[in-house]
N, C-alpha and C. Protein backbone atom coordinates (compact mmCIF):
# COMPACT_ATOMS: atom_id res chain seq x y z
N UNK A 1 82.20 109.22 102.85
CA UNK A 1 82.35 110.41 102.26
C UNK A 1 82.71 110.29 100.76
N UNK A 2 82.78 111.48 100.05
CA UNK A 2 83.06 111.58 98.64
C UNK A 2 84.63 111.28 98.37
N UNK A 3 85.41 111.71 99.35
CA UNK A 3 86.86 111.60 99.34
C UNK A 3 87.17 110.14 99.50
N UNK A 4 86.48 109.40 100.48
CA UNK A 4 86.89 108.12 100.79
C UNK A 4 86.33 107.02 99.68
N UNK A 5 85.19 107.61 99.07
CA UNK A 5 84.70 106.56 97.76
C UNK A 5 85.58 106.85 96.69
N UNK A 6 86.14 108.07 96.48
CA UNK A 6 87.04 108.16 95.37
C UNK A 6 88.42 107.43 95.67
N UNK A 7 88.84 107.46 96.69
CA UNK A 7 90.06 106.74 97.14
C UNK A 7 89.76 105.17 96.87
N UNK A 8 88.77 104.69 97.23
CA UNK A 8 88.52 103.33 97.12
C UNK A 8 88.34 102.85 95.76
N UNK A 9 87.68 103.85 94.77
CA UNK A 9 87.60 103.54 93.23
C UNK A 9 88.96 103.54 92.66
N UNK A 10 89.78 104.57 93.21
CA UNK A 10 91.01 104.56 92.58
C UNK A 10 92.05 103.37 92.86
N UNK A 11 91.90 103.02 94.13
CA UNK A 11 92.74 101.83 94.66
C UNK A 11 92.23 100.45 93.90
N UNK A 12 90.79 100.36 93.63
CA UNK A 12 90.51 99.17 92.93
C UNK A 12 91.01 99.34 91.61
N UNK A 13 90.99 100.48 90.98
CA UNK A 13 91.36 100.59 89.60
C UNK A 13 92.92 100.31 89.53
N UNK A 14 93.78 100.62 90.56
CA UNK A 14 95.13 100.32 90.61
C UNK A 14 95.34 98.89 90.69
N UNK A 15 94.62 98.22 91.48
CA UNK A 15 94.73 96.77 91.67
C UNK A 15 94.50 96.00 90.44
N UNK A 16 93.50 96.38 89.73
CA UNK A 16 93.16 95.90 88.37
C UNK A 16 94.36 96.10 87.43
N UNK A 17 94.93 97.50 87.30
CA UNK A 17 96.03 97.78 86.63
C UNK A 17 97.22 96.88 86.86
N UNK A 18 97.39 96.46 88.23
CA UNK A 18 98.60 95.68 88.67
C UNK A 18 98.59 94.25 88.19
N UNK A 19 97.24 93.72 87.91
CA UNK A 19 97.06 92.40 87.64
C UNK A 19 97.86 92.00 86.14
N UNK A 20 98.66 90.97 86.25
CA UNK A 20 99.30 90.43 84.96
C UNK A 20 98.23 89.71 84.18
N UNK A 21 97.41 90.52 83.44
CA UNK A 21 96.49 89.83 82.44
C UNK A 21 96.93 88.74 81.73
N UNK A 22 96.58 87.52 81.79
CA UNK A 22 96.89 86.39 80.77
C UNK A 22 98.41 86.15 81.08
N UNK A 23 99.17 86.40 82.02
CA UNK A 23 100.67 86.26 81.98
C UNK A 23 100.98 85.20 82.83
N UNK A 24 102.13 84.55 82.56
CA UNK A 24 102.66 83.52 83.18
C UNK A 24 103.58 84.28 84.42
N UNK A 25 104.30 83.43 85.02
CA UNK A 25 105.07 83.89 86.26
C UNK A 25 106.12 84.89 85.92
N UNK A 26 105.78 86.23 86.16
CA UNK A 26 106.64 87.41 85.82
C UNK A 26 106.38 88.35 86.80
N UNK A 27 107.17 89.08 87.57
CA UNK A 27 106.88 90.02 88.42
C UNK A 27 106.45 91.45 88.06
N UNK A 28 106.19 91.52 86.60
CA UNK A 28 106.02 92.77 86.01
C UNK A 28 104.52 93.44 86.61
N UNK A 29 104.61 94.52 86.94
CA UNK A 29 103.29 95.13 87.40
C UNK A 29 102.86 94.76 89.01
N UNK A 30 104.06 94.01 89.61
CA UNK A 30 103.93 93.68 91.01
C UNK A 30 104.53 94.73 91.86
N UNK A 31 103.96 95.59 92.77
CA UNK A 31 104.63 96.44 93.64
C UNK A 31 105.78 95.97 94.28
N UNK A 32 106.74 96.49 94.45
CA UNK A 32 108.13 96.18 95.20
C UNK A 32 109.06 97.07 95.11
N UNK A 33 110.18 97.11 96.00
CA UNK A 33 111.16 98.04 95.90
C UNK A 33 111.89 98.08 94.59
N UNK A 34 112.04 97.07 93.72
CA UNK A 34 112.60 97.11 92.51
C UNK A 34 111.93 96.35 91.42
N UNK A 35 110.59 96.23 91.55
CA UNK A 35 109.66 95.51 90.66
C UNK A 35 109.50 96.51 89.31
N UNK A 36 109.56 95.81 88.16
CA UNK A 36 109.01 96.56 86.87
C UNK A 36 107.67 96.74 86.65
N UNK A 37 107.31 97.96 86.27
CA UNK A 37 105.84 98.28 85.92
C UNK A 37 105.24 97.70 84.62
N UNK A 38 106.30 97.65 83.66
CA UNK A 38 105.94 97.17 82.24
C UNK A 38 106.73 95.92 81.99
N UNK A 39 106.39 95.36 80.83
CA UNK A 39 107.05 94.28 80.32
C UNK A 39 107.92 94.78 79.19
N UNK A 40 108.76 94.02 78.65
CA UNK A 40 109.74 94.42 77.53
C UNK A 40 109.04 94.63 76.19
N UNK A 41 107.79 94.06 76.18
CA UNK A 41 107.10 94.17 75.00
C UNK A 41 106.19 95.52 74.96
N UNK A 42 106.11 96.18 76.28
CA UNK A 42 105.26 97.29 76.24
C UNK A 42 105.98 98.69 76.11
N UNK A 43 105.33 99.64 75.78
CA UNK A 43 105.95 101.00 75.52
C UNK A 43 105.75 101.79 76.88
N UNK A 44 104.60 101.74 77.38
CA UNK A 44 104.25 102.57 78.63
C UNK A 44 103.26 101.90 79.42
N UNK A 45 103.18 102.20 80.83
CA UNK A 45 102.29 101.56 81.56
C UNK A 45 101.90 102.75 82.66
N UNK A 46 100.96 102.47 83.61
CA UNK A 46 100.40 103.08 84.57
C UNK A 46 100.02 102.21 85.82
N UNK A 47 100.00 102.78 86.92
CA UNK A 47 99.50 102.05 88.10
C UNK A 47 99.14 103.16 89.21
N UNK A 48 97.92 102.67 89.79
CA UNK A 48 97.37 103.42 91.05
C UNK A 48 97.09 102.31 91.95
N UNK A 49 97.66 102.60 93.27
CA UNK A 49 97.49 101.58 94.45
C UNK A 49 97.49 102.28 95.70
N UNK A 50 96.87 101.59 96.71
CA UNK A 50 96.88 102.09 98.17
C UNK A 50 97.52 101.37 99.07
N UNK A 51 98.05 101.89 100.06
CA UNK A 51 98.86 101.22 101.00
C UNK A 51 98.39 101.74 102.51
N UNK A 52 98.19 100.98 103.36
CA UNK A 52 97.90 101.29 104.71
C UNK A 52 98.83 100.64 105.72
N UNK A 53 99.41 101.46 106.59
CA UNK A 53 100.64 100.98 107.48
C UNK A 53 100.12 101.30 109.14
N UNK A 54 100.29 100.26 109.78
CA UNK A 54 100.00 100.53 111.33
C UNK A 54 101.18 100.20 111.88
N UNK A 55 101.90 100.80 112.96
CA UNK A 55 102.94 100.77 113.57
C UNK A 55 102.70 100.43 115.16
N UNK A 56 103.24 99.30 115.52
CA UNK A 56 103.10 99.04 116.94
C UNK A 56 104.35 99.27 117.91
N UNK A 57 105.63 99.75 117.28
CA UNK A 57 106.60 100.20 118.14
C UNK A 57 107.86 100.58 117.09
N UNK A 58 108.82 100.77 117.72
CA UNK A 58 110.01 101.19 116.92
C UNK A 58 111.36 100.64 117.54
N UNK A 59 112.24 100.45 116.71
CA UNK A 59 113.67 100.24 117.15
C UNK A 59 114.51 101.35 117.30
N UNK A 60 115.32 101.40 118.32
CA UNK A 60 116.18 102.63 118.53
C UNK A 60 117.45 102.35 117.87
N UNK A 61 118.31 103.22 118.12
CA UNK A 61 119.75 103.07 117.44
C UNK A 61 120.60 102.19 117.99
N UNK A 62 120.28 101.52 119.08
CA UNK A 62 121.20 100.38 119.74
C UNK A 62 120.45 99.12 119.45
N UNK A 63 119.42 99.11 118.76
CA UNK A 63 118.76 97.79 118.39
C UNK A 63 117.79 97.34 119.35
N UNK A 64 117.18 98.16 120.31
CA UNK A 64 116.27 97.73 121.30
C UNK A 64 114.88 98.27 120.66
N UNK A 65 113.72 97.33 121.02
CA UNK A 65 112.61 97.53 120.57
C UNK A 65 111.68 98.20 121.68
N UNK A 66 111.04 99.22 121.23
CA UNK A 66 110.20 100.00 122.26
C UNK A 66 108.75 100.01 121.68
N UNK A 67 107.86 99.31 122.31
CA UNK A 67 106.34 99.29 121.89
C UNK A 67 105.70 100.68 122.02
N UNK A 68 104.69 101.02 121.43
CA UNK A 68 104.02 102.31 121.69
C UNK A 68 103.28 102.08 122.99
N UNK A 69 102.93 103.34 123.89
CA UNK A 69 102.09 103.38 124.76
C UNK A 69 100.77 102.82 124.46
N UNK A 70 100.03 102.16 125.39
CA UNK A 70 98.79 101.62 125.36
C UNK A 70 97.62 102.40 124.57
N UNK A 71 97.81 103.70 124.75
CA UNK A 71 96.77 104.66 124.16
C UNK A 71 97.50 105.27 122.93
N UNK A 72 98.72 104.65 122.64
CA UNK A 72 99.39 105.31 121.35
C UNK A 72 99.03 104.63 120.17
N UNK A 73 99.28 105.39 119.10
CA UNK A 73 99.05 104.74 117.62
C UNK A 73 99.94 105.61 116.83
N UNK A 74 100.30 105.02 115.49
CA UNK A 74 100.85 105.54 114.47
C UNK A 74 100.48 104.79 113.23
N UNK A 75 99.83 105.62 112.38
CA UNK A 75 99.37 104.96 111.06
C UNK A 75 99.64 105.80 109.81
N UNK A 76 99.64 105.35 108.77
CA UNK A 76 100.09 106.09 107.56
C UNK A 76 99.20 105.23 106.49
N UNK A 77 98.57 106.16 105.57
CA UNK A 77 97.80 105.74 104.36
C UNK A 77 98.36 106.52 103.17
N UNK A 78 98.75 105.68 102.13
CA UNK A 78 99.29 106.32 100.99
C UNK A 78 98.62 105.86 99.86
N UNK A 79 98.23 106.83 98.89
CA UNK A 79 97.82 106.78 97.42
C UNK A 79 98.79 106.89 96.43
N UNK A 80 99.18 105.84 95.78
CA UNK A 80 100.19 105.98 94.92
C UNK A 80 99.81 105.97 93.25
N UNK A 81 100.51 106.89 92.55
CA UNK A 81 100.21 106.92 91.10
C UNK A 81 101.53 106.77 90.38
N UNK A 82 101.74 105.98 89.49
CA UNK A 82 102.95 105.78 88.69
C UNK A 82 102.79 105.62 87.29
N UNK A 83 103.74 106.34 86.63
CA UNK A 83 103.87 106.12 85.17
C UNK A 83 105.29 105.61 84.70
N UNK A 84 105.41 104.70 83.81
CA UNK A 84 106.39 104.22 83.17
C UNK A 84 106.56 104.40 81.64
N UNK A 85 107.73 104.38 81.30
CA UNK A 85 107.84 104.50 79.69
C UNK A 85 109.17 103.61 79.43
N UNK A 86 109.06 103.00 78.21
CA UNK A 86 110.28 102.19 77.79
C UNK A 86 110.72 102.67 76.39
N UNK A 87 111.96 103.62 76.58
CA UNK A 87 112.57 103.92 75.11
C UNK A 87 113.10 102.69 74.44
N UNK A 88 113.59 101.76 75.27
CA UNK A 88 114.07 100.43 74.64
C UNK A 88 113.46 99.15 75.42
N UNK A 89 113.48 98.18 74.72
CA UNK A 89 112.90 97.13 75.43
C UNK A 89 113.45 96.71 76.93
N UNK A 90 114.74 97.03 77.06
CA UNK A 90 115.34 96.52 78.35
C UNK A 90 115.51 97.78 79.34
N UNK A 91 114.86 98.72 78.91
CA UNK A 91 115.16 100.09 79.87
C UNK A 91 113.95 100.79 80.17
N UNK A 92 113.43 100.69 81.44
CA UNK A 92 112.24 101.38 81.98
C UNK A 92 112.46 102.57 82.73
N UNK A 93 111.90 103.75 82.54
CA UNK A 93 111.93 105.12 83.10
C UNK A 93 110.61 105.18 83.65
N UNK A 94 110.66 105.40 85.02
CA UNK A 94 109.37 105.60 85.75
C UNK A 94 109.44 106.77 86.81
N UNK A 95 108.42 107.18 87.33
CA UNK A 95 108.17 108.25 88.32
C UNK A 95 106.84 108.14 89.04
N UNK A 96 107.01 107.86 90.24
CA UNK A 96 105.85 107.37 91.05
C UNK A 96 105.52 108.87 91.81
N UNK A 97 104.24 109.02 92.09
CA UNK A 97 103.72 110.24 92.92
C UNK A 97 103.02 109.45 94.08
N UNK A 98 103.19 110.18 95.15
CA UNK A 98 102.60 109.73 96.54
C UNK A 98 101.84 110.76 97.22
N UNK A 99 100.70 110.45 97.59
CA UNK A 99 99.74 111.46 98.22
C UNK A 99 99.33 110.46 99.74
N UNK A 100 99.77 111.38 100.82
CA UNK A 100 99.76 110.40 102.10
C UNK A 100 99.06 111.19 103.24
N UNK A 101 98.65 110.39 104.24
CA UNK A 101 98.32 110.89 105.34
C UNK A 101 98.82 110.27 106.67
N UNK A 102 99.67 110.90 107.34
CA UNK A 102 100.38 110.16 108.48
C UNK A 102 99.78 110.65 109.82
N UNK A 103 99.71 109.98 110.73
CA UNK A 103 99.12 110.52 112.12
C UNK A 103 99.96 109.75 113.14
N UNK A 104 100.17 110.49 114.47
CA UNK A 104 100.96 109.93 115.48
C UNK A 104 100.35 110.41 116.73
N UNK A 105 100.15 109.46 117.52
CA UNK A 105 99.69 109.73 119.06
C UNK A 105 100.45 108.89 120.02
N UNK A 106 101.28 109.72 120.78
CA UNK A 106 102.25 109.06 121.68
C UNK A 106 102.62 109.94 122.86
N UNK A 107 102.23 109.62 124.18
CA UNK A 107 102.37 110.23 125.20
C UNK A 107 101.52 111.66 125.07
N UNK A 108 102.26 112.85 125.17
CA UNK A 108 101.29 113.89 125.03
C UNK A 108 101.41 114.54 123.72
N UNK A 109 101.95 113.92 122.78
CA UNK A 109 102.14 114.32 121.44
C UNK A 109 101.07 113.59 120.50
N UNK A 110 100.37 114.66 119.92
CA UNK A 110 99.43 114.34 118.74
C UNK A 110 99.51 115.08 117.58
N UNK A 111 99.99 114.32 116.30
CA UNK A 111 100.27 115.14 115.35
C UNK A 111 99.73 114.31 113.92
N UNK A 112 99.41 115.11 112.91
CA UNK A 112 98.92 114.50 111.68
C UNK A 112 99.36 115.33 110.61
N UNK A 113 99.67 114.81 109.34
CA UNK A 113 100.01 115.44 108.16
C UNK A 113 99.31 114.87 107.11
N UNK A 114 99.00 115.64 106.14
CA UNK A 114 98.51 115.32 104.78
C UNK A 114 99.02 116.01 103.70
N UNK A 115 99.41 115.39 102.54
CA UNK A 115 99.99 115.99 101.52
C UNK A 115 100.86 115.05 100.67
N UNK A 116 101.65 115.67 99.74
CA UNK A 116 102.28 114.81 99.04
C UNK A 116 103.52 114.50 99.50
N UNK A 117 104.02 113.20 99.21
CA UNK A 117 105.29 112.55 99.87
C UNK A 117 106.40 113.03 98.80
N UNK A 118 107.41 112.43 98.90
CA UNK A 118 108.62 112.81 98.19
C UNK A 118 108.32 112.42 96.74
N UNK A 119 109.23 112.98 95.85
CA UNK A 119 109.09 112.71 94.48
C UNK A 119 110.24 111.86 93.96
N UNK A 120 110.06 110.99 93.08
CA UNK A 120 111.19 110.01 92.60
C UNK A 120 111.32 110.05 91.03
N UNK A 121 112.58 109.76 90.54
CA UNK A 121 112.79 109.41 89.20
C UNK A 121 113.47 108.22 89.15
N UNK A 122 113.31 107.24 88.32
CA UNK A 122 113.78 105.98 88.62
C UNK A 122 114.02 105.12 87.09
N UNK A 123 115.43 104.64 87.04
CA UNK A 123 115.61 103.80 85.67
C UNK A 123 116.03 102.51 86.12
N UNK A 124 115.53 101.58 85.29
CA UNK A 124 115.74 100.09 85.59
C UNK A 124 116.22 99.60 84.24
N UNK A 125 117.31 98.91 84.34
CA UNK A 125 118.02 98.22 83.10
C UNK A 125 117.82 96.71 83.41
N UNK A 126 117.21 95.98 82.51
CA UNK A 126 117.26 94.58 82.60
C UNK A 126 118.31 93.82 81.81
N UNK A 127 119.33 93.60 82.47
CA UNK A 127 120.60 93.21 81.78
C UNK A 127 120.51 91.57 81.31
N UNK A 128 119.79 90.72 82.03
CA UNK A 128 119.93 89.52 81.63
C UNK A 128 118.35 88.77 81.95
N UNK A 129 118.02 88.11 80.84
CA UNK A 129 116.69 87.32 81.09
C UNK A 129 117.23 85.97 81.55
N UNK A 130 116.30 85.30 82.33
CA UNK A 130 116.48 83.97 82.94
C UNK A 130 116.60 82.92 81.86
N UNK A 131 117.34 82.01 82.37
CA UNK A 131 117.66 80.89 81.36
C UNK A 131 116.21 79.96 81.10
N UNK A 132 116.02 79.48 80.08
CA UNK A 132 114.91 78.71 79.77
C UNK A 132 115.05 77.51 80.69
N UNK A 133 113.78 76.79 81.12
CA UNK A 133 113.80 75.77 82.15
C UNK A 133 114.48 74.43 81.61
N UNK A 134 114.34 74.39 80.14
CA UNK A 134 115.07 73.01 79.47
C UNK A 134 116.42 73.26 79.20
N UNK A 135 117.13 74.24 79.59
CA UNK A 135 118.56 74.68 79.33
C UNK A 135 119.40 73.79 80.28
N UNK A 136 120.34 73.21 79.69
CA UNK A 136 121.61 72.42 80.63
C UNK A 136 122.16 73.58 81.39
N UNK A 137 122.75 73.09 82.59
CA UNK A 137 123.62 73.93 83.34
C UNK A 137 122.90 74.54 84.29
N UNK A 138 123.55 75.63 85.00
CA UNK A 138 122.95 76.27 86.17
C UNK A 138 121.66 77.20 85.78
N UNK A 139 120.54 77.09 86.42
CA UNK A 139 119.41 77.89 86.02
C UNK A 139 119.52 79.30 86.38
N UNK A 140 120.14 80.20 85.41
CA UNK A 140 120.43 81.39 85.67
C UNK A 140 119.15 82.25 85.93
N UNK A 141 119.22 83.20 86.83
CA UNK A 141 117.90 83.98 87.08
C UNK A 141 118.04 85.23 86.22
N UNK A 142 116.89 86.06 86.22
CA UNK A 142 116.93 87.27 85.40
C UNK A 142 117.50 88.28 86.24
N UNK A 143 118.48 89.25 85.64
CA UNK A 143 119.24 90.18 86.66
C UNK A 143 118.65 91.55 85.98
N UNK A 144 118.45 92.41 87.05
CA UNK A 144 118.21 93.95 86.50
C UNK A 144 118.89 94.79 87.63
N UNK A 145 119.28 96.07 87.09
CA UNK A 145 119.90 97.08 87.98
C UNK A 145 119.04 98.30 88.03
N UNK A 146 118.94 99.11 88.94
CA UNK A 146 118.06 100.26 89.21
C UNK A 146 118.89 101.36 89.65
N UNK A 147 118.66 102.45 89.28
CA UNK A 147 119.13 103.67 89.76
C UNK A 147 118.07 104.77 90.00
N UNK A 148 118.07 105.36 91.20
CA UNK A 148 116.85 106.35 91.52
C UNK A 148 117.35 107.56 92.22
N UNK A 149 116.67 108.64 91.88
CA UNK A 149 116.76 110.01 92.74
C UNK A 149 115.32 110.39 93.37
N UNK A 150 115.53 110.73 94.60
CA UNK A 150 114.51 111.18 95.38
C UNK A 150 114.58 112.63 95.85
N UNK A 151 113.64 113.46 95.55
CA UNK A 151 113.64 114.94 95.90
C UNK A 151 112.73 114.97 97.20
N UNK A 152 113.17 115.89 98.19
CA UNK A 152 112.52 116.02 99.36
C UNK A 152 111.10 116.91 99.25
N UNK A 153 110.21 116.48 98.62
CA UNK A 153 109.00 117.27 98.41
C UNK A 153 108.04 117.06 99.53
N UNK A 154 108.18 116.02 100.38
CA UNK A 154 107.10 115.77 101.60
C UNK A 154 107.41 116.47 102.64
N UNK A 155 106.41 116.93 103.45
CA UNK A 155 106.66 117.63 104.70
C UNK A 155 107.40 116.88 105.65
N UNK A 156 108.14 117.36 106.58
CA UNK A 156 108.76 116.81 107.73
C UNK A 156 108.60 117.51 108.90
N UNK A 157 108.28 116.81 109.98
CA UNK A 157 107.88 117.44 111.31
C UNK A 157 108.66 116.57 112.36
N UNK A 158 108.73 117.02 113.53
CA UNK A 158 109.29 116.33 114.69
C UNK A 158 108.78 115.26 114.89
N UNK A 159 107.38 115.02 114.88
CA UNK A 159 106.68 113.67 115.24
C UNK A 159 106.46 112.85 114.19
N UNK A 160 105.74 113.37 113.04
CA UNK A 160 105.55 112.47 111.88
C UNK A 160 105.84 113.27 110.56
N UNK A 161 106.21 112.48 109.54
CA UNK A 161 106.64 113.05 108.27
C UNK A 161 105.92 112.34 107.19
N UNK A 162 105.95 113.31 105.98
CA UNK A 162 105.57 112.55 104.79
C UNK A 162 106.65 112.22 103.70
N UNK A 163 107.88 112.69 104.23
CA UNK A 163 108.99 112.48 103.27
C UNK A 163 110.16 112.29 104.16
N UNK A 164 111.25 112.21 103.44
CA UNK A 164 112.72 111.91 104.10
C UNK A 164 113.22 113.17 104.65
N UNK A 165 112.98 114.35 103.90
CA UNK A 165 113.59 115.56 104.30
C UNK A 165 114.87 115.94 103.69
N UNK A 166 115.38 114.85 102.95
CA UNK A 166 116.66 115.05 102.21
C UNK A 166 116.69 114.48 100.87
N UNK A 167 117.65 114.92 100.06
CA UNK A 167 117.85 114.26 98.69
C UNK A 167 118.61 112.83 98.89
N UNK A 168 118.18 111.91 98.12
CA UNK A 168 118.63 110.54 98.12
C UNK A 168 118.90 110.10 96.73
N UNK A 169 120.07 109.54 96.62
CA UNK A 169 120.47 108.71 95.55
C UNK A 169 120.69 107.42 95.70
N UNK A 170 120.02 106.44 94.86
CA UNK A 170 119.98 104.91 95.26
C UNK A 170 120.29 104.14 94.05
N UNK A 171 121.04 102.94 94.33
CA UNK A 171 121.20 101.95 93.29
C UNK A 171 120.83 100.69 93.94
N UNK A 172 120.35 99.79 92.94
CA UNK A 172 119.94 98.59 93.53
C UNK A 172 120.21 97.39 92.36
N UNK A 173 120.41 96.02 92.90
CA UNK A 173 120.30 95.07 91.99
C UNK A 173 119.34 93.98 92.32
N UNK A 174 118.71 93.41 91.37
CA UNK A 174 117.71 92.18 91.74
C UNK A 174 118.00 91.10 90.92
N UNK A 175 117.57 89.84 91.37
CA UNK A 175 117.68 88.69 90.69
C UNK A 175 116.35 87.86 90.84
N UNK A 176 115.79 87.32 89.69
CA UNK A 176 114.24 86.78 89.88
C UNK A 176 114.35 85.25 89.13
N UNK A 177 113.76 84.37 89.53
CA UNK A 177 113.75 83.04 88.89
C UNK A 177 112.30 82.42 89.07
N UNK A 178 111.75 81.89 88.03
CA UNK A 178 110.49 81.14 87.97
C UNK A 178 110.78 79.81 88.51
N UNK A 179 110.14 79.44 89.47
CA UNK A 179 110.16 77.82 89.96
C UNK A 179 109.32 77.07 89.26
N UNK A 180 108.13 77.54 88.97
CA UNK A 180 107.12 76.70 88.13
C UNK A 180 106.25 77.82 87.21
N UNK A 181 105.28 77.50 86.59
CA UNK A 181 104.55 78.46 85.86
C UNK A 181 103.87 79.34 86.51
N UNK A 182 103.64 79.01 87.93
CA UNK A 182 102.61 79.88 88.85
C UNK A 182 103.54 80.40 89.86
N UNK A 183 104.72 79.96 90.21
CA UNK A 183 105.57 80.39 91.36
C UNK A 183 107.02 81.05 90.86
N UNK A 184 107.15 82.17 91.40
CA UNK A 184 108.52 82.85 91.15
C UNK A 184 108.97 83.52 92.51
N UNK A 185 110.38 83.59 92.59
CA UNK A 185 111.10 84.06 93.65
C UNK A 185 111.98 85.06 93.28
N UNK A 186 112.33 85.97 94.08
CA UNK A 186 113.39 86.92 93.90
C UNK A 186 114.08 87.53 95.04
N UNK A 187 115.21 88.25 94.94
CA UNK A 187 115.86 88.89 95.89
C UNK A 187 116.58 90.19 95.33
N UNK A 188 116.58 91.27 96.25
CA UNK A 188 116.89 92.51 95.90
C UNK A 188 117.85 93.19 97.06
N UNK A 189 118.90 93.86 96.64
CA UNK A 189 119.61 94.71 97.50
C UNK A 189 119.65 96.02 97.02
N UNK A 190 119.44 97.06 97.89
CA UNK A 190 119.43 98.49 97.40
C UNK A 190 120.09 99.41 98.52
N UNK A 191 121.11 100.08 98.08
CA UNK A 191 121.79 101.35 98.95
C UNK A 191 121.54 102.69 98.37
N UNK A 192 121.49 103.53 99.57
CA UNK A 192 121.12 104.76 99.21
C UNK A 192 121.90 105.75 99.97
N UNK A 193 122.36 106.95 99.40
CA UNK A 193 123.15 107.96 99.99
C UNK A 193 122.27 109.09 100.24
N UNK A 194 122.05 109.73 101.25
CA UNK A 194 121.40 110.79 101.54
C UNK A 194 122.36 112.21 101.71
N UNK A 195 121.70 113.23 101.30
CA UNK A 195 122.58 114.68 101.24
C UNK A 195 122.23 115.22 102.74
N UNK A 196 123.06 116.23 103.23
CA UNK A 196 122.89 116.93 104.42
C UNK A 196 121.67 117.77 104.25
N UNK A 197 120.83 118.11 105.28
CA UNK A 197 119.51 118.87 105.09
C UNK A 197 119.32 119.63 106.55
N UNK A 198 118.57 120.68 106.27
CA UNK A 198 117.98 121.21 107.48
C UNK A 198 116.53 121.30 107.66
N UNK A 199 115.82 120.33 107.32
CA UNK A 199 114.30 120.25 107.17
C UNK A 199 113.74 120.37 108.60
N UNK A 200 114.45 120.08 109.61
CA UNK A 200 113.87 120.07 110.97
C UNK A 200 114.39 121.53 111.73
N UNK A 201 114.92 122.34 110.98
CA UNK A 201 115.51 123.53 111.62
C UNK A 201 116.92 123.46 112.08
N UNK A 202 117.53 122.33 112.01
CA UNK A 202 118.88 122.17 112.49
C UNK A 202 119.49 121.41 111.28
N UNK A 203 120.96 121.47 111.25
CA UNK A 203 121.65 120.85 110.27
C UNK A 203 121.81 119.44 110.72
N UNK A 204 121.61 118.49 109.80
CA UNK A 204 121.84 117.00 110.27
C UNK A 204 122.24 116.21 108.74
N UNK A 205 122.77 115.13 109.17
CA UNK A 205 123.26 114.26 107.88
C UNK A 205 122.74 112.92 108.27
N UNK A 206 121.77 112.44 107.50
CA UNK A 206 121.28 111.08 107.75
C UNK A 206 122.15 110.08 107.10
N UNK A 207 122.50 108.92 107.85
CA UNK A 207 123.32 107.90 107.45
C UNK A 207 122.80 107.23 106.10
N UNK A 208 123.64 106.37 105.51
CA UNK A 208 123.43 105.59 104.46
C UNK A 208 122.52 104.56 104.53
N UNK A 209 121.70 104.08 103.66
CA UNK A 209 120.50 103.14 103.77
C UNK A 209 121.00 101.97 102.88
N UNK A 210 120.71 100.69 103.53
CA UNK A 210 120.98 99.46 102.91
C UNK A 210 119.54 98.73 103.04
N UNK A 211 119.07 98.44 102.03
CA UNK A 211 117.84 97.41 102.10
C UNK A 211 117.91 96.17 101.35
N UNK A 212 117.49 95.05 102.01
CA UNK A 212 117.46 93.83 101.20
C UNK A 212 115.98 93.13 101.44
N UNK A 213 115.72 92.30 100.30
CA UNK A 213 114.37 91.81 100.47
C UNK A 213 114.33 90.49 99.65
N UNK A 214 113.66 89.63 100.29
CA UNK A 214 113.27 88.50 99.49
C UNK A 214 111.86 88.35 99.24
N UNK A 215 111.57 87.87 97.92
CA UNK A 215 110.13 88.19 97.40
C UNK A 215 109.64 86.87 96.83
N UNK A 216 108.27 86.60 97.11
CA UNK A 216 107.77 85.36 96.56
C UNK A 216 106.52 85.75 95.86
N UNK A 217 106.28 85.34 94.62
CA UNK A 217 104.94 85.66 93.81
C UNK A 217 104.43 84.27 93.55
N UNK A 218 103.09 84.20 93.66
CA UNK A 218 102.25 83.06 93.51
C UNK A 218 100.88 83.48 92.63
N UNK A 219 100.79 82.74 91.48
CA UNK A 219 99.60 83.09 90.62
C UNK A 219 98.47 81.94 90.64
N UNK A 220 97.52 82.08 91.56
CA UNK A 220 96.52 81.10 91.74
C UNK A 220 95.73 81.02 90.45
N UNK A 221 95.68 82.09 89.65
CA UNK A 221 95.11 82.10 88.18
C UNK A 221 95.69 83.25 87.55
N UNK A 222 95.37 83.28 86.28
CA UNK A 222 96.10 84.16 85.48
C UNK A 222 95.79 85.59 85.58
N UNK A 223 94.91 85.86 86.51
CA UNK A 223 94.58 87.30 86.47
C UNK A 223 94.66 87.79 88.06
N UNK A 224 95.21 87.05 88.99
CA UNK A 224 95.44 87.24 90.30
C UNK A 224 96.87 86.68 90.71
N UNK A 225 97.50 87.58 91.39
CA UNK A 225 99.01 87.31 92.03
C UNK A 225 98.88 87.63 93.36
N UNK A 226 99.42 86.71 94.24
CA UNK A 226 99.79 86.86 95.58
C UNK A 226 101.30 87.02 95.91
N UNK A 227 101.72 87.87 96.68
CA UNK A 227 103.04 88.30 96.94
C UNK A 227 103.37 88.34 98.27
N UNK A 228 104.63 87.72 98.61
CA UNK A 228 105.16 87.72 100.22
C UNK A 228 106.49 88.37 100.07
N UNK A 229 107.01 89.15 101.05
CA UNK A 229 108.27 89.82 101.06
C UNK A 229 108.62 90.08 102.50
């Protein structure tokens, strides 16, 4: 269909935008929970990307895993567009936009939603550049700190949702270090606080969020990067 063809073209364009053209190991432009979209020598940048998720089961509040029914399924497709601007070399301001389709089939429930996801504003401050490889002493990594605010613009339903349903304020810290000219590793810790909401028709208070990630990037060539997190 025309819609599927357009999504494919936009996704390919986003992938090309995310490539670090002619760059050495730097996570700039690589999607991640705390990655930069631009480099310190850039003024602005843009990215379009696609993501598809398929869920096989869920963990409950007691830490027990429960697989979906044999005929059950849960999928989500996201189309992301992101703009970033650097008023100063070490400060990046960005705002991602998410258009998503989520579907759930479980037991006697069948539900699907399509529309915009939550809206975010993010600022990232790059406090310290990594030490040069020839420098004596401990090989200090690059350090960056991020603050973000998320607005509940995505629809929320009992079975499937396009957003969180509540305002969220989050802060994060990340450290990255190049191992070779083609290999880079990083670690991120992010914590978020959610406000009370009644998006499901009843008052609720979501608990705080803590996310940790270890990420590795490998550049087989100057225009292709592979990442694992």
